PDB file of C-alpha atoms in Angstrom:
ATOM      1  CA  PHE A   1     -16.222  -8.636 -14.281  1.00  0.00           C
ATOM      2  CA  GLN A   2     -14.080 -11.523 -15.515  1.00  0.00           C
ATOM      3  CA  ARG A   3     -15.441 -11.130 -19.053  1.00  0.00           C
ATOM      4  CA  ARG A   4     -14.529  -7.428 -19.119  1.00  0.00           C
ATOM      5  CA  ALA A   5     -11.052  -8.194 -17.756  1.00  0.00           C
ATOM      6  CA  ALA A   6     -10.526 -10.746 -20.537  1.00  0.00           C
ATOM      7  CA  GLU A   7     -11.698  -8.197 -23.138  1.00  0.00           C
ATOM      8  CA  TRP A   8      -9.269  -5.561 -21.841  1.00  0.00           C
ATOM      9  CA  SER A   9      -6.443  -8.080 -21.812  1.00  0.00           C
ATOM     10  CA  ALA A  10      -7.118  -8.992 -25.438  1.00  0.00           C
ATOM     11  CA  ARG A  11      -7.218  -5.316 -26.445  1.00  0.00           C
ATOM     12  CA  LEU A  12      -3.965  -4.614 -24.619  1.00  0.00           C
ATOM     13  CA  ALA A  13      -2.234  -7.638 -26.152  1.00  0.00           C
ATOM     14  CA  GLY A  14      -3.033  -6.329 -29.620  1.00  0.00           C
ATOM     15  CA  HIS A  15      -1.671  -2.846 -28.950  1.00  0.00           C
ATOM     16  CA  SER A  16       1.732  -2.010 -30.418  1.00  0.00           C
ATOM     17  CA  CYS A  17       3.017  -0.586 -27.117  1.00  0.00           C
ATOM     18  CA  CYS A  18       2.778  -4.035 -25.539  1.00  0.00           C
ATOM     19  CA  GLU A  19       4.443  -6.027 -28.283  1.00  0.00           C
ATOM     20  CA  GLY A  20       6.800  -8.549 -26.722  1.00  0.00           C
ATOM     21  CA  ALA A  21       5.835  -7.570 -23.161  1.00  0.00           C
ATOM     22  CA  ASP A  22       4.558 -10.066 -20.632  1.00  0.00           C
ATOM     23  CA  GLN A  23       1.096  -9.331 -19.353  1.00  0.00           C
ATOM     24  CA  GLU A  24      -1.238 -10.876 -16.852  1.00  0.00           C
ATOM     25  CA  VAL A  25      -4.791 -10.151 -15.787  1.00  0.00           C
ATOM     26  CA  VAL A  26      -5.238 -10.398 -12.033  1.00  0.00           C
ATOM     27  CA  LEU A  27      -8.628 -10.132 -10.390  1.00  0.00           C
ATOM     28  CA  THR A  28      -8.532  -9.228  -6.732  1.00  0.00           C
ATOM     29  CA  GLU A  29     -10.890  -8.117  -4.007  1.00  0.00           C
ATOM     30  CA  THR A  30      -8.220  -6.075  -2.226  1.00  0.00           C
ATOM     31  CA  ALA A  31      -7.445  -2.427  -2.886  1.00  0.00           C
ATOM     32  CA  ALA A  32      -5.737  -1.955  -6.258  1.00  0.00           C
ATOM     33  CA  GLY A  33      -2.634  -0.181  -4.918  1.00  0.00           C
ATOM     34  CA  HIS A  34      -1.972  -2.870  -2.336  1.00  0.00           C
ATOM     35  CA  ALA A  35      -2.606  -5.624  -4.894  1.00  0.00           C
ATOM     36  CA  LEU A  36      -0.175  -4.077  -7.394  1.00  0.00           C
ATOM     37  CA  ALA A  37       2.565  -3.686  -4.789  1.00  0.00           C
ATOM     38  CA  GLU A  38       2.097  -7.256  -3.526  1.00  0.00           C
ATOM     39  CA  LEU A  39       2.096  -8.720  -7.038  1.00  0.00           C
ATOM     40  CA  ALA A  40       5.288  -6.843  -7.916  1.00  0.00           C
ATOM     41  CA  LYS A  41       6.955  -8.171  -4.777  1.00  0.00           C
ATOM     42  CA  LYS A  42       5.776 -11.724  -5.485  1.00  0.00           C
ATOM     43  CA  ARG A  43       7.098 -11.512  -9.058  1.00  0.00           C
ATOM     44  CA  GLN A  44      10.350  -9.862  -7.882  1.00  0.00           C
ATOM     45  CA  ALA A  45       9.705  -6.943 -10.232  1.00  0.00           C
ATOM     46  CA  GLU A  46      12.352  -4.281 -10.588  1.00  0.00           C
ATOM     47  CA  LEU A  47       9.925  -1.594 -11.778  1.00  0.00           C
ATOM     48  CA  ILE A  48       6.201  -0.884 -11.625  1.00  0.00           C
ATOM     49  CA  VAL A  49       4.856   1.279 -14.454  1.00  0.00           C
ATOM     50  CA  ALA A  50       1.362   2.604 -13.842  1.00  0.00           C
ATOM     51  CA  GLY A  51      -0.890   5.176 -15.445  1.00  0.00           C
ATOM     52  CA  MET A  52      -2.242   8.069 -13.401  1.00  0.00           C
ATOM     53  CA  HIS A  53      -4.687  10.884 -13.702  1.00  0.00           C
ATOM     54  CA  GLY A  54      -4.961  14.248 -12.031  1.00  0.00           C
ATOM     55  CA  ASN A  55      -2.287  16.783 -11.211  1.00  0.00           C
ATOM     56  CA  TRP A  56       1.446  15.999 -11.180  1.00  0.00           C
ATOM     57  CA  ALA A  57       1.846  17.434  -7.681  1.00  0.00           C
ATOM     58  CA  ILE A  58       2.283  14.592  -5.177  1.00  0.00           C
ATOM     59  CA  GLY A  59      -0.584  15.896  -3.072  1.00  0.00           C
ATOM     60  CA  MET A  60      -2.951  15.464  -6.008  1.00  0.00           C
ATOM     61  CA  LEU A  61      -2.238  11.819  -6.871  1.00  0.00           C
ATOM     62  CA  GLY A  62      -5.092   9.348  -6.700  1.00  0.00           C
ATOM     63  CA  SER A  63      -5.332   6.880  -3.834  1.00  0.00           C
ATOM     64  CA  THR A  64      -4.131   3.939  -5.954  1.00  0.00           C
ATOM     65  CA  ALA A  65      -1.000   5.767  -7.122  1.00  0.00           C
ATOM     66  CA  VAL A  66      -0.202   6.853  -3.559  1.00  0.00           C
ATOM     67  CA  ALA A  67      -0.682   3.306  -2.264  1.00  0.00           C
ATOM     68  CA  VAL A  68       1.654   1.869  -4.903  1.00  0.00           C
ATOM     69  CA  LEU A  69       4.289   4.516  -4.184  1.00  0.00           C
ATOM     70  CA  ARG A  70       4.142   3.865  -0.438  1.00  0.00           C
ATOM     71  CA  GLN A  71       3.967   0.075  -0.500  1.00  0.00           C
ATOM     72  CA  ALA A  72       6.134  -0.952  -3.454  1.00  0.00           C
ATOM     73  CA  HIS A  73       9.470  -2.625  -2.756  1.00  0.00           C
ATOM     74  CA  CYS A  74      10.850  -1.450  -6.105  1.00  0.00           C
ATOM     75  CA  ASP A  75      10.942   1.702  -8.234  1.00  0.00           C
ATOM     76  CA  VAL A  76       7.639   3.097  -9.498  1.00  0.00           C
ATOM     77  CA  LEU A  77       7.128   5.078 -12.698  1.00  0.00           C
ATOM     78  CA  LEU A  78       3.814   6.918 -12.886  1.00  0.00           C
ATOM     79  CA  VAL A  79       2.825   7.949 -16.396  1.00  0.00           C
ATOM     80  CA  HIS A  80       0.352  10.755 -17.005  1.00  0.00           C
TER      81      HIS A  80
END
């Protein structure tokens, strides 16, 4: 799991969309939505940007997206 996380981090770092952006790989055993919201709070983030899948209607969001929206202390931008 850690090896795959490191590979994804290296791929992301080389992508032009992430040029100049801070990034961090965090491995956690808690639910992803809760972990994202807690990390954003700990880092005093002003915005969480997360990818999503599925329908745009709020009732069709995945469980991780819903958890981030409900638990985040800051604004959340979900990108389809």
